[in-house]
Amino acid sequence: MQVFKLCLMIIYKNKATLLIYIVIFMVVSSFMSSVSAKEMEDSTSFKPVKTEVAFFSDEDTPLINGFREELADVANFVDIPDETVALQDALYYREVSCIIRVPEGFTKKFMNGENVQLEKISIPNSTKNVHIDLFIDKYFNTARLYVQNMEGITQQELVRYLKKDLSETVSTEMVEDEKKTSDMASAKYSLNFFAYPLLSVIIMGMGTLMLIFNDRDLKMRNNCSPVSSTSISMQFVLGNLVFTFLSWLIMLIICLAMNFRNIFSPNTVFHIAGSFVFAFCCSGISFFIGNLTNSHEAVTAAANVASLGLSFISGVFVPQELIGSSVLKAASFTPTYWYVRANNTIADLTVFSYEALKPVLNDFLIIIGFGLAFFSASLAIRKAKTND
Amino acid sequence: MIVRVRDLVKRYGDILALDHLSFSIEEGEIFGLLGPNGSGKTTAINCILSLLKYDKGEIEIFGQPMRPDAYDIKRNIGIVMQNVAVYNELTVYQNIDYFCGLYVKDKNTRKKLVDEAVEFTGLGEYIRFYPKKLSGGLLRRLNIACGIAHKPKLIILDEPTVAVDPQSRNRILEGILELNRHGATIIYTSHYMDEVERICSRIMIIDRGREIATGTSDELKAMISLGEKITVESYSITEAQISAIRELHGITSVEYKDNKLIIKSEKGTNNLETVLDFIRKENIHFGRIYSEMPTLNDVFLEITGKELRD
């Protein structure tokens, strides 16, 4: 086991450099994951926002006054001179999202049951306007119901009914355990981000190790010894796996320490299992890259391209839900995609039966398959190079 | 017979690196492979060690065919590569221990062997040094220590003294002779004639992958027609005097260039006294006069028409 021991000695000699890599990557990814988790947390909670509206009315009736009063709940009225240029400027510079004008005779026609419309000019494709549109529809559709069904209803009565109806609210309760969901989201993002430092550190570390082992003179010297090239390769793979395990363990401890609130959840056990399986695959990738590179610069470049590239397309930095289907299709040919997918599934698990875990286990098997494929390809390359 | 190479042919594309090379080495010999750079010495060594595939030929070591998986044979071979092959991340001691460990499993035995190798190569003061801190000569000694620590029966040294200062070179050569005295058979490749002449019991001169001549140093020199070479450093020799020297008995050629008169004699004749008498009689003023016997370079020159050192 001379080669294996040598691997360990070289890793030990390079421990300072490797620890610096690990700490830097973990700090960066923890920061990024906490920001993403916060953003996602924010995106699931609702906060009403008022829209800037310019309101003009060519008549002064109780119905329109009541409408304006109710509209104030969802809109901030902005005073703008009623001049074409001023109104166009206000829209152009986004001082208002829309301009609403009540034409003369609107109330009379409405109360008579005729089909009338408010005049509305808005910024194209503005999402805020949807809220205003919904409110206008809601107000006048309800009003129309009263006009059609209560003959002789006065505007004052109508406004009073509308005020009462629109003030009605329905309370909604989230079924999910809010605290757990929030913690799990944070853990999910941290562990998704874990893929990036894990890939980077393992490729960098293994690449450095392999540069030493792939030195032509040393390789020839080792091949002169009575140790078979297969044994040398296998011992090297073992050294590689030990390095991977140690890196994974250190990074996992840091990652869990940052998500300690969630540490005793059963989901975490599967998250850890997933990250371990992924670490094995990273080891295969780094072994593969290490066999193709022959300089420190090439290793650094490969580590950046592989870790950033795989992370970007697979949903490490951006949630998979926001990535296009064609990109995800391409990403499904990478192990990172399956790792993130498994993580997302694990985070949503509330039941831990075989049926519930089956998709997760499938993803794990695919990741292991990727790892084995990379190891096999690397060993084939090594064998071919030795024969040359 | 320790090594037998028969009809070895190795091609690199269109280049014939080894051209039907054959030789054999007896136990206890120091066999020198002498040839200019690119003559095929390292290629031959790499083929012998099964590091390179060859196109034709047979190689036997210790009476067994040599193959990449002939681990029993490899166990008894020590190799000192042309380029220093040590790990910069390990200390001197750790490097020797690592390479020795590829051959010797037992920890105690290995420790003893490593200590002996350290003492043999005089690296005792440097065992905690990293290779990057060592001078060229010390690095070469470390390279040798890594190759011989497991006490192999056959040691192959491929140009072990390249870029080494004279003091380290002497130490290395003395060490090789000592290894041989302790029973190791040695293959030594070099393009330095003086080294090969000094330590090798038998020498094969190769050029362009072909055997030029094989024998002891004396046997090789006896193969050529050239005998003694006398050099007279003088600036006042006339054409008539040169012609007169040319007529002396046993002289094969006389050349006067850069104030040096070079007189070459037939094999087996000594003309120093005759030349001195002539100089005295002609009253020729000279700075120095000296006589040399033929060297391996003369052998190479006469057979190939070019200088070995080129």
XYZ file of C-alpha atoms in Angstrom:
698
model
C 0.000 0.000 0.000
C 2.957 2.317 -0.639
C 1.085 4.372 -3.224
C -1.934 4.761 -0.954
C 0.284 5.866 1.934
C 2.050 8.264 -0.394
C -1.339 9.781 -1.348
C -2.129 10.358 2.306
C 1.282 11.888 2.943
C 0.928 14.266 0.000
C -2.581 15.231 1.136
C -1.221 15.835 4.623
C 1.611 18.005 3.264
C -0.920 20.064 1.296
C -3.410 20.306 4.174
C -2.997 24.044 4.668
C -3.758 24.863 1.040
C -6.708 22.480 0.947
C -8.173 23.854 4.167
C -7.920 27.385 2.798
C -9.815 26.221 -0.308
C -12.465 24.549 1.828
C -12.979 27.501 4.166
C -13.128 30.083 1.352
C -15.580 28.047 -0.704
C -17.748 27.266 2.287
C -17.907 30.882 3.414
C -18.813 32.063 -0.091
C -21.411 29.359 -0.643
C -22.927 29.774 2.824
C -23.341 33.468 2.178
C -24.890 32.851 -1.233
C -27.192 30.119 0.053
C -28.404 32.238 2.967
C -29.214 35.089 0.552
C -31.095 32.721 -1.780
C -32.996 31.085 1.061
C -34.020 34.521 2.362
C -35.190 35.534 -1.094
C -37.235 32.376 -1.432
C -38.699 32.830 2.026
C -39.720 36.368 1.053
C -41.251 35.191 -2.199
C -43.648 32.843 -0.416
C -45.073 35.474 1.970
C -47.635 38.032 0.691
C -47.273 41.772 1.195
C -49.870 44.115 -0.312
C -48.333 46.880 -2.384
C -50.227 49.985 -3.546
C -50.056 51.091 -7.165
C -49.509 54.699 -8.290
C -52.635 55.874 -10.099
C -53.743 59.167 -11.659
C -57.519 59.484 -11.204
C -59.711 61.908 -13.143
C -63.468 62.107 -13.058
C -65.655 64.233 -15.338
C -68.590 63.870 -12.927
C -69.107 64.029 -9.203
C -71.564 61.294 -8.129
C -71.892 59.182 -4.957
C -71.066 56.021 -6.964
C -67.785 57.450 -8.297
C -66.906 58.974 -4.931
C -67.507 55.575 -3.296
C -65.360 53.907 -5.998
C -62.522 56.385 -5.442
C -62.701 55.807 -1.707
C -62.464 52.007 -2.109
C -59.737 52.290 -4.777
C -57.615 54.161 -2.230
C -57.100 50.777 -0.479
C -55.029 49.489 -3.394
C -53.828 52.703 -5.026
C -51.858 55.796 -4.220
C -53.405 58.739 -6.031
C -50.834 60.939 -7.732
C -51.709 64.551 -8.642
C -50.819 65.280 -12.224
C -52.090 68.137 -14.429
C -54.755 66.853 -16.795
C -52.712 67.614 -19.885
C -51.730 65.116 -22.575
C -47.971 65.779 -22.380
C -47.932 65.733 -18.577
C -49.883 62.455 -18.507
C -47.625 60.868 -21.136
C -44.526 61.953 -19.176
C -45.966 60.542 -15.960
C -46.460 57.160 -17.613
C -43.108 57.266 -19.393
C -41.170 58.094 -16.218
C -43.199 55.554 -14.243
C -44.612 58.174 -11.886
C -47.896 56.357 -12.310
C -48.734 52.853 -13.491
C -52.050 53.817 -14.931
C -54.434 56.693 -15.574
C -58.126 56.181 -14.867
C -60.736 58.560 -16.213
C -64.460 58.454 -15.475
C -66.257 59.874 -18.536
C -69.226 62.193 -18.156
C -72.551 60.293 -17.953
C -70.888 57.099 -16.729
C -72.944 56.852 -13.506
C -76.272 57.511 -15.211
C -75.662 54.876 -17.874
C -74.374 52.401 -15.291
C -77.408 52.845 -13.045
C -79.627 52.319 -16.100
C -77.963 48.948 -16.693
C -76.166 50.040 -19.853
C -72.767 48.674 -20.817
C -70.219 51.372 -19.986
C -66.487 51.379 -19.363
C -63.958 53.483 -17.522
C -61.172 54.939 -19.642
C -57.832 53.465 -18.604
C -54.324 54.001 -19.969
C -51.521 51.942 -18.455
C -47.871 51.012 -18.882
C -47.718 47.993 -21.216
C -47.115 44.618 -19.520
C -47.167 46.149 -16.068
C -47.960 43.477 -13.475
C -49.121 46.110 -10.989
C -52.023 47.003 -13.284
C -53.422 43.530 -12.991
C -54.166 44.294 -9.367
C -55.991 47.536 -10.315
C -57.891 45.777 -13.129
C -59.015 43.064 -10.740
C -60.218 45.661 -8.250
C -62.148 47.661 -10.882
C -63.798 44.469 -12.195
C -64.655 43.359 -8.704
C -66.191 46.727 -7.739
C -68.352 47.304 -10.790
C -69.333 43.635 -11.299
C -70.660 43.573 -7.732
C -72.369 46.929 -8.284
C -73.949 45.608 -11.489
C -75.418 42.655 -9.570
C -77.190 45.064 -7.172
C -78.423 47.314 -10.019
C -79.806 44.349 -11.952
C -81.488 42.712 -8.963
C -82.664 45.645 -6.814
C -84.837 47.865 -8.880
C -84.800 51.491 -7.818
C -81.674 51.206 -5.690
C -80.101 54.591 -5.027
C -76.421 55.372 -5.479
C -76.011 55.939 -1.719
C -77.505 52.509 -0.942
C -75.386 50.880 -3.608
C -72.187 52.419 -2.242
C -73.110 51.309 1.286
C -73.705 47.707 0.147
C -70.496 47.693 -1.854
C -68.490 49.048 1.068
C -69.825 46.256 3.255
C -69.248 43.503 0.657
C -65.731 44.582 -0.241
C -64.705 44.760 3.390
C -65.469 41.037 3.762
C -62.295 38.932 4.033
C -61.646 35.206 4.276
C -58.839 34.045 6.507
C -56.520 31.428 4.985
C -54.266 29.195 6.953
C -51.136 27.464 5.600
C -51.353 23.750 6.287
C -47.559 23.307 6.270
C -45.493 23.677 9.377
C -44.225 27.172 8.719
C -41.094 26.889 10.850
C -40.153 23.546 9.417
C -40.667 24.731 5.854
C -38.530 27.764 6.450
C -35.724 25.750 8.066
C -35.941 23.102 5.398
C -35.760 25.717 2.637
C -32.594 27.077 4.187
C -31.127 23.562 4.544
C -32.118 22.746 0.979
C -30.374 25.810 -0.426
C -27.302 25.239 1.704
C -27.053 21.641 0.563
C -27.709 22.543 -3.047
C -24.912 25.071 -2.827
C -22.790 22.396 -1.188
C -22.368 20.889 -4.670
C -20.303 23.857 -5.806
C -17.604 23.893 -3.096
C -17.532 20.105 -3.041
C -16.829 19.911 -6.765
C -14.310 22.756 -6.672
C -12.359 21.527 -3.684
C -12.250 17.904 -4.771
C -11.211 18.737 -8.332
C -8.545 21.171 -7.109
C -7.228 18.792 -4.458
C -7.304 15.684 -6.594
C -5.932 17.586 -9.567
C -2.937 18.674 -7.514
C -2.420 15.125 -6.307
C -2.704 13.731 -9.799
C -0.267 16.237 -11.252
C 2.324 14.786 -8.908
C 1.411 11.205 -9.752
C 1.164 11.821 -13.476
C 4.700 13.183 -13.678
C 6.212 11.152 -16.523
C 9.482 10.314 -14.774
C 7.799 9.307 -11.526
C 5.271 7.214 -13.394
C 8.033 5.416 -15.262
C 9.940 4.954 -12.041
C 6.883 3.437 -10.348
C 6.280 1.198 -13.359
C 9.787 -0.243 -12.951
C 8.797 -1.557 -9.529
C 7.252 -4.977 -8.891
C 3.865 -3.345 -8.200
C 1.357 -3.805 -11.020
C -0.052 -0.744 -12.731
C -3.545 -1.944 -11.751
C -2.530 -2.068 -8.100
C -0.981 1.409 -8.373
C -4.198 2.738 -9.948
C -6.417 1.072 -7.370
C -4.335 2.362 -4.470
C -4.498 5.777 -6.036
C -8.280 5.549 -6.389
C -8.457 4.567 -2.727
C -6.326 7.579 -1.778
C -8.604 9.679 -3.929
C -11.684 8.368 -2.111
C -10.169 8.985 1.305
C -9.376 12.558 0.319
C -12.931 12.945 -0.972
C -14.365 11.554 2.242
C -12.291 13.882 4.422
C -13.165 16.927 2.319
C -16.839 15.965 2.356
C -16.797 15.425 6.112
C -15.147 18.771 6.885
C -17.465 20.651 4.543
C -20.520 18.798 5.805
C -19.699 19.675 9.402
C -19.375 23.349 8.428
C -22.591 23.167 6.403
C -24.550 21.472 9.210
C -23.158 23.865 11.792
C -24.629 26.689 9.743
C -28.006 24.916 9.618
C -27.957 23.513 13.140
C -31.702 24.217 13.643
C -32.474 21.474 11.190
C -29.871 18.964 12.249
C -32.232 16.513 13.980
C -34.794 16.362 11.190
C -35.105 12.967 9.430
C -34.789 14.868 6.149
C -31.229 15.816 7.118
C -30.188 12.170 7.219
C -31.207 11.802 3.587
C -29.612 15.126 2.694
C -26.343 13.844 4.195
C -26.686 10.549 2.321
C -27.281 12.509 -0.896
C -24.246 14.696 -0.381
C -22.122 11.606 0.343
C -23.249 9.943 -2.861
C -22.563 13.158 -4.733
C -19.092 13.408 -3.141
C -18.330 9.942 -4.541
C -19.350 11.175 -7.967
C -17.206 14.328 -7.550
C -14.302 12.037 -6.830
C -14.888 10.267 -10.147
C -15.142 13.578 -11.999
C -11.932 14.877 -10.435
C -10.126 11.609 -11.194
C -11.272 11.931 -14.792
C -10.211 15.587 -15.083
C -6.915 14.870 -13.324
C -6.080 12.308 -15.983
C -6.645 14.822 -18.751
C -4.777 17.794 -17.310
C -1.045 18.240 -17.058
C -0.475 21.591 -15.399
C -1.632 23.459 -12.333
C -3.236 26.139 -14.512
C -5.186 23.507 -16.410
C -6.438 21.983 -13.151
C -7.612 25.380 -11.872
C -9.341 26.142 -15.172
C -10.989 22.717 -15.263
C -12.112 23.048 -11.648
C -13.739 26.410 -12.373
C -15.361 25.346 -15.623
C -16.660 22.054 -14.230
C -17.888 23.334 -10.868
C -19.409 26.598 -12.117
C -20.749 25.108 -15.358
C -22.395 22.116 -13.720
C -23.760 24.256 -10.889
C -25.240 26.883 -13.210
C -27.160 24.578 -15.499
C -28.284 22.155 -12.824
C -30.043 24.469 -10.419
C -27.421 24.964 -7.736
C -27.420 28.729 -8.005
C -30.876 29.218 -9.503
C -33.826 27.010 -8.448
C -34.615 24.312 -11.007
C -38.190 25.660 -11.260
C -36.819 28.844 -12.813
C -34.606 27.104 -15.378
C -35.876 26.460 -18.912
C -36.930 22.937 -19.801
C -34.324 22.609 -22.574
C -31.547 23.620 -20.175
C -32.824 21.163 -17.597
C -32.925 18.477 -20.253
C -29.257 19.125 -20.992
C -28.545 19.303 -17.264
C -30.055 15.861 -16.765
C -26.867 14.504 -18.361
C -24.924 15.823 -15.374
C -24.840 14.381 -11.843
C -25.365 17.819 -10.288
C -28.894 17.946 -11.713
C -29.821 14.667 -9.998
C -28.204 15.777 -6.762
C -30.218 19.016 -6.686
C -33.372 17.156 -7.704
C -32.891 14.640 -4.905
C -32.261 17.453 -2.423
C -35.441 19.251 -3.460
C -37.457 16.057 -3.153
C -35.952 15.286 0.268
C -36.731 18.801 1.524
C -40.424 18.297 0.667
C -40.659 14.877 2.329
C -42.976 14.541 5.314
C -43.428 10.776 5.095
C -40.430 8.467 4.917
C -41.941 5.295 3.484
C -40.234 3.311 0.725
C -42.745 4.662 -1.805
C -42.015 8.243 -0.778
C -38.262 7.641 -0.840
C -38.218 5.742 -4.125
C -37.620 8.803 -6.363
C -34.812 9.938 -4.057
C -33.165 6.508 -4.137
C -33.464 6.481 -7.923
C -31.678 9.819 -8.081
C -28.956 8.474 -5.785
C -28.462 5.462 -8.043
C -28.125 7.708 -11.071
C -25.477 9.795 -9.265
C -23.578 6.627 -8.302
C -23.826 5.518 -11.941
C -22.243 8.797 -13.049
C -19.452 8.322 -10.499
C -18.732 4.779 -11.664
C -18.754 5.888 -15.296
C -16.193 8.616 -14.581
C -13.978 6.206 -12.616
C -14.138 3.610 -15.383
C -13.307 6.169 -18.071
C -10.391 7.460 -15.978
C -8.971 3.980 -15.423
C -9.259 3.276 -19.156
C -7.375 6.503 -19.928
C -4.678 5.629 -17.390
C -4.314 2.163 -18.849
C -4.050 3.549 -22.381
C -1.444 6.088 -21.286
C 0.585 3.411 -19.490
C 0.545 1.223 -22.607
C 1.796 4.148 -24.697
C 23.811 -14.742 -17.965
C 22.092 -11.786 -16.282
C 20.824 -9.954 -19.382
C 20.437 -11.170 -22.933
C 19.125 -8.871 -25.658
C 18.621 -10.299 -29.120
C 17.802 -8.463 -32.346
C 16.014 -5.604 -30.620
C 14.195 -3.277 -33.016
C 12.316 -0.163 -31.924
C 10.756 2.354 -34.275
C 9.309 5.791 -33.511
C 7.298 6.308 -36.664
C 9.851 6.458 -39.483
C 12.794 6.766 -37.113
C 14.634 3.573 -36.338
C 15.678 4.063 -32.720
C 17.100 0.576 -32.200
C 18.398 -1.364 -35.174
C 18.742 -5.085 -34.398
C 20.651 -4.458 -31.188
C 22.047 -7.556 -29.493
C 24.208 -7.990 -26.420
C 24.529 -10.061 -23.298
C 25.794 -9.282 -19.819
C 27.406 -11.724 -17.422
C 26.973 -11.671 -13.679
C 29.315 -9.223 -11.916
C 30.025 -7.114 -14.978
C 29.812 -3.364 -15.266
C 28.516 -3.089 -18.772
C 28.789 0.327 -20.368
C 26.520 1.563 -23.106
C 28.431 4.390 -24.725
C 27.069 6.603 -27.445
C 26.315 10.210 -28.309
C 23.014 11.841 -27.332
C 20.157 10.307 -29.303
C 22.083 7.138 -30.090
C 19.411 4.928 -28.485
C 20.900 4.218 -25.048
C 17.825 5.302 -23.046
C 15.475 3.645 -25.552
C 17.376 0.393 -25.096
C 17.163 0.707 -21.307
C 13.425 1.473 -21.444
C 12.863 -1.580 -23.633
C 14.882 -3.749 -21.245
C 12.689 -2.513 -18.378
C 9.497 -3.106 -20.401
C 8.642 0.569 -20.116
C 8.507 0.706 -23.904
C 6.975 -1.701 -26.348
C 9.427 -2.771 -29.040
C 8.773 -3.929 -32.568
C 11.015 -6.981 -32.644
C 13.495 -8.874 -30.568
C 13.838 -10.776 -27.332
C 14.910 -9.675 -23.883
C 15.793 -12.060 -21.098
C 16.781 -11.081 -17.580
C 18.008 -13.644 -15.066
C 17.224 -16.255 -17.749
C 13.520 -15.315 -17.892
C 11.717 -13.371 -20.612
C 11.205 -9.774 -19.523
C 7.602 -8.573 -19.656
C 5.691 -5.661 -18.043
C 4.211 -8.122 -15.529
C 7.468 -9.944 -14.739
C 7.340 -8.747 -11.135
C 9.805 -11.348 -9.815
C 12.399 -10.029 -12.224
C 11.572 -6.408 -11.465
C 12.004 -7.103 -7.756
C 15.721 -7.693 -8.385
C 16.333 -4.688 -10.601
C 17.342 -1.253 -9.407
C 16.872 1.651 -11.719
C 18.408 5.099 -11.642
C 16.659 7.159 -14.270
C 18.334 9.779 -16.432
C 15.979 12.433 -15.019
C 15.780 12.656 -11.254
C 12.518 10.931 -10.289
C 11.720 11.825 -6.678
C 8.711 13.356 -4.935
C 9.240 16.995 -4.009
C 6.602 16.662 -1.277
C 8.624 14.021 0.574
C 11.890 14.450 2.449
C 15.078 12.692 1.396
C 14.437 9.892 3.898
C 10.759 9.538 2.975
C 11.641 9.324 -0.729
C 14.157 6.531 -0.198
C 11.722 4.756 2.115
C 8.889 5.064 -0.423
C 10.863 3.606 -3.329
C 12.407 0.909 -1.145
C 8.891 0.092 0.096
C 7.805 -0.745 -3.447
C 10.196 -3.710 -3.241
C 10.455 -4.553 0.458
C 7.326 -4.960 2.558
C 8.855 -5.687 5.981
C 9.169 -2.440 7.921
C 12.247 -3.384 9.955
C 14.156 -4.733 6.988
C 13.222 -1.647 5.038
C 14.422 0.686 7.749
C 17.793 -1.065 7.790
C 18.057 -0.898 3.991
C 17.095 2.778 3.883
C 19.656 3.622 6.559
C 22.315 1.768 4.583
C 21.375 3.575 1.381
C 21.525 6.912 3.185
C 24.982 6.072 4.506
C 26.161 4.695 1.173
C 25.235 7.857 -0.710
C 26.426 10.178 2.058
C 23.024 11.811 2.509
C 22.989 11.442 6.288
C 23.017 15.204 6.913
C 20.169 15.795 4.505
C 17.544 13.197 5.435
C 15.052 15.855 6.567
C 15.641 18.062 3.552
C 13.129 18.326 0.740
C 14.509 17.660 -2.762
C 14.042 21.308 -3.786
C 16.614 22.299 -1.164
C 19.275 19.938 -2.534
C 22.060 20.796 -4.995
C 22.262 19.006 -8.359
C 24.872 16.582 -7.071
C 22.916 15.731 -3.924
C 19.766 15.227 -5.974
C 21.590 12.735 -8.184
C 22.791 10.946 -5.086
C 19.217 10.822 -3.791
C 18.120 9.439 -7.157
C 20.730 6.712 -6.815
C 19.771 5.981 -3.207
C 16.134 5.512 -4.268
C 17.245 3.107 -6.998
C 19.603 0.921 -5.016
C 18.159 0.889 -1.490
C 16.500 -2.511 -1.925
C 19.891 -4.112 -2.810
C 19.041 -5.333 -6.312
C 21.106 -7.882 -8.227
C 20.988 -5.836 -11.394
C 21.354 -2.046 -11.315
C 20.666 0.067 -14.351
C 22.081 3.581 -14.258
C 21.010 5.788 -17.128
C 23.398 8.735 -17.360
C 23.479 9.262 -13.598
C 26.145 11.983 -13.702
C 24.573 14.429 -16.132
C 24.939 18.019 -14.853
C 26.878 16.954 -11.778
C 29.974 18.701 -10.395
C 33.284 16.783 -10.583
C 33.362 16.064 -6.836
C 29.881 14.499 -6.818
C 30.678 12.681 -10.039
C 33.728 11.038 -8.477
C 31.678 10.022 -5.468
C 28.971 8.538 -7.697
C 31.492 6.592 -9.771
C 33.233 5.283 -6.670
C 29.833 4.241 -5.320
C 29.041 2.315 -8.481
C 32.333 0.451 -8.253
C 31.544 -0.384 -4.631
C 28.089 -1.680 -5.537
C 29.732 -3.877 -8.115
C 32.266 -5.119 -5.547
C 29.303 -6.116 -3.380
C 28.048 -8.345 -6.175
C 25.677 -6.198 -8.228
C 25.742 -6.440 -11.999
C 25.568 -2.989 -13.513
C 24.444 -1.482 -16.784
C 25.823 2.005 -17.105
C 24.892 4.348 -19.935
C 26.769 7.548 -20.613
C 28.131 9.763 -23.309
C 31.172 10.553 -21.160
C 34.016 8.333 -22.439
C 36.263 8.873 -19.444
C 33.580 7.637 -17.020
C 32.808 4.555 -19.050
C 36.487 3.809 -19.518
C 37.116 4.244 -15.803
C 34.433 1.965 -14.370
C 33.151 -0.412 -17.073
C 34.542 -3.891 -17.474
C 32.967 -4.163 -20.926
C 31.711 -1.453 -23.225
C 29.311 -1.389 -26.129
C 29.520 1.641 -28.359
C 26.255 2.397 -30.108
C 25.245 4.950 -32.687
C 21.831 5.458 -34.316
C 20.530 2.422 -32.467
C 23.199 0.125 -33.878
C 26.085 -1.644 -32.225
C 29.369 -0.114 -33.379
C 31.740 -2.228 -31.303
C 31.785 -4.200 -28.062
C 34.667 -5.207 -25.824
C 36.886 -4.079 -23.005
C 38.438 -0.653 -23.300
C 41.711 -2.151 -24.529
C 39.957 -4.454 -26.951
C 38.074 -1.545 -28.467
C 41.227 0.492 -28.872
C 42.956 -2.490 -30.412
C 40.273 -2.605 -33.094
C 41.457 0.587 -34.746
C 44.593 1.292 -36.782
C 45.599 4.324 -34.783
C 48.416 4.087 -32.244
C 50.187 6.762 -30.255
C 49.309 10.428 -30.846
C 52.089 12.993 -30.184
C 51.254 16.688 -29.886
C 53.961 19.375 -30.137
C 52.989 22.924 -29.293
C 55.209 25.137 -31.454
C 54.888 28.188 -33.701
C 58.015 27.790 -35.801
C 57.685 24.627 -37.818
C 58.289 24.834 -41.552
C 56.612 22.855 -44.327
C 59.909 21.114 -45.038
C 60.181 19.939 -41.459
C 56.594 18.638 -41.533
C 57.368 16.672 -44.704
C 60.502 15.266 -43.058
C 58.521 14.068 -40.021
C 55.984 12.433 -42.317
C 58.860 10.338 -43.742
C 59.859 8.967 -40.317
C 59.211 5.287 -39.658
C 55.764 4.325 -38.282
C 54.169 7.765 -38.748
C 50.737 7.639 -40.399
C 49.785 11.315 -40.468
C 51.103 14.743 -39.529
C 48.876 17.786 -39.167
C 49.887 21.338 -38.209
C 47.075 23.572 -37.107
C 46.712 26.406 -34.586
C 50.420 26.112 -33.618
C 49.920 22.457 -32.758
C 51.703 19.699 -34.583
C 49.764 16.442 -34.262
C 51.652 13.318 -35.192
C 49.767 10.054 -35.390
C 51.533 6.710 -35.339
C 50.766 3.231 -36.517
C 49.276 0.839 -33.989
C 52.000 -0.794 -31.887
C 54.734 1.758 -32.567
C 56.129 4.320 -30.136
C 57.652 7.348 -31.857
C 58.085 9.822 -29.007
C 61.868 9.330 -28.861
C 62.231 9.557 -32.646
C 60.200 12.773 -32.740
C 62.216 14.272 -29.854
C 65.487 13.458 -31.662
C 64.187 15.133 -34.810
C 63.116 18.290 -32.921
C 66.465 18.510 -31.203
C 68.353 18.007 -34.469
C 66.263 20.637 -36.302
C 66.499 22.983 -33.303
C 62.719 23.519 -33.241
C 61.470 25.659 -30.348
C 58.456 24.177 -28.591
C 56.281 24.945 -25.552
C 54.965 21.530 -24.591
C 55.178 18.072 -26.023
C 53.006 15.168 -24.959
C 51.985 11.688 -26.022
C 48.512 10.126 -25.806
C 47.276 6.628 -26.419
C 44.040 6.283 -28.437
C 40.786 7.009 -26.609
C 37.272 5.628 -27.100
C 36.537 8.806 -28.996
C 39.253 7.782 -31.496
C 37.579 4.393 -31.764
C 34.222 6.053 -32.415
C 35.819 8.518 -34.854
C 37.563 5.857 -36.865
C 34.481 3.646 -37.097
C 31.765 6.268 -37.655
C 33.763 9.170 -39.075
C 32.447 11.556 -36.413
C 33.381 12.645 -32.923
C 31.641 10.895 -30.024
C 31.236 14.158 -28.149
C 29.241 15.637 -31.071
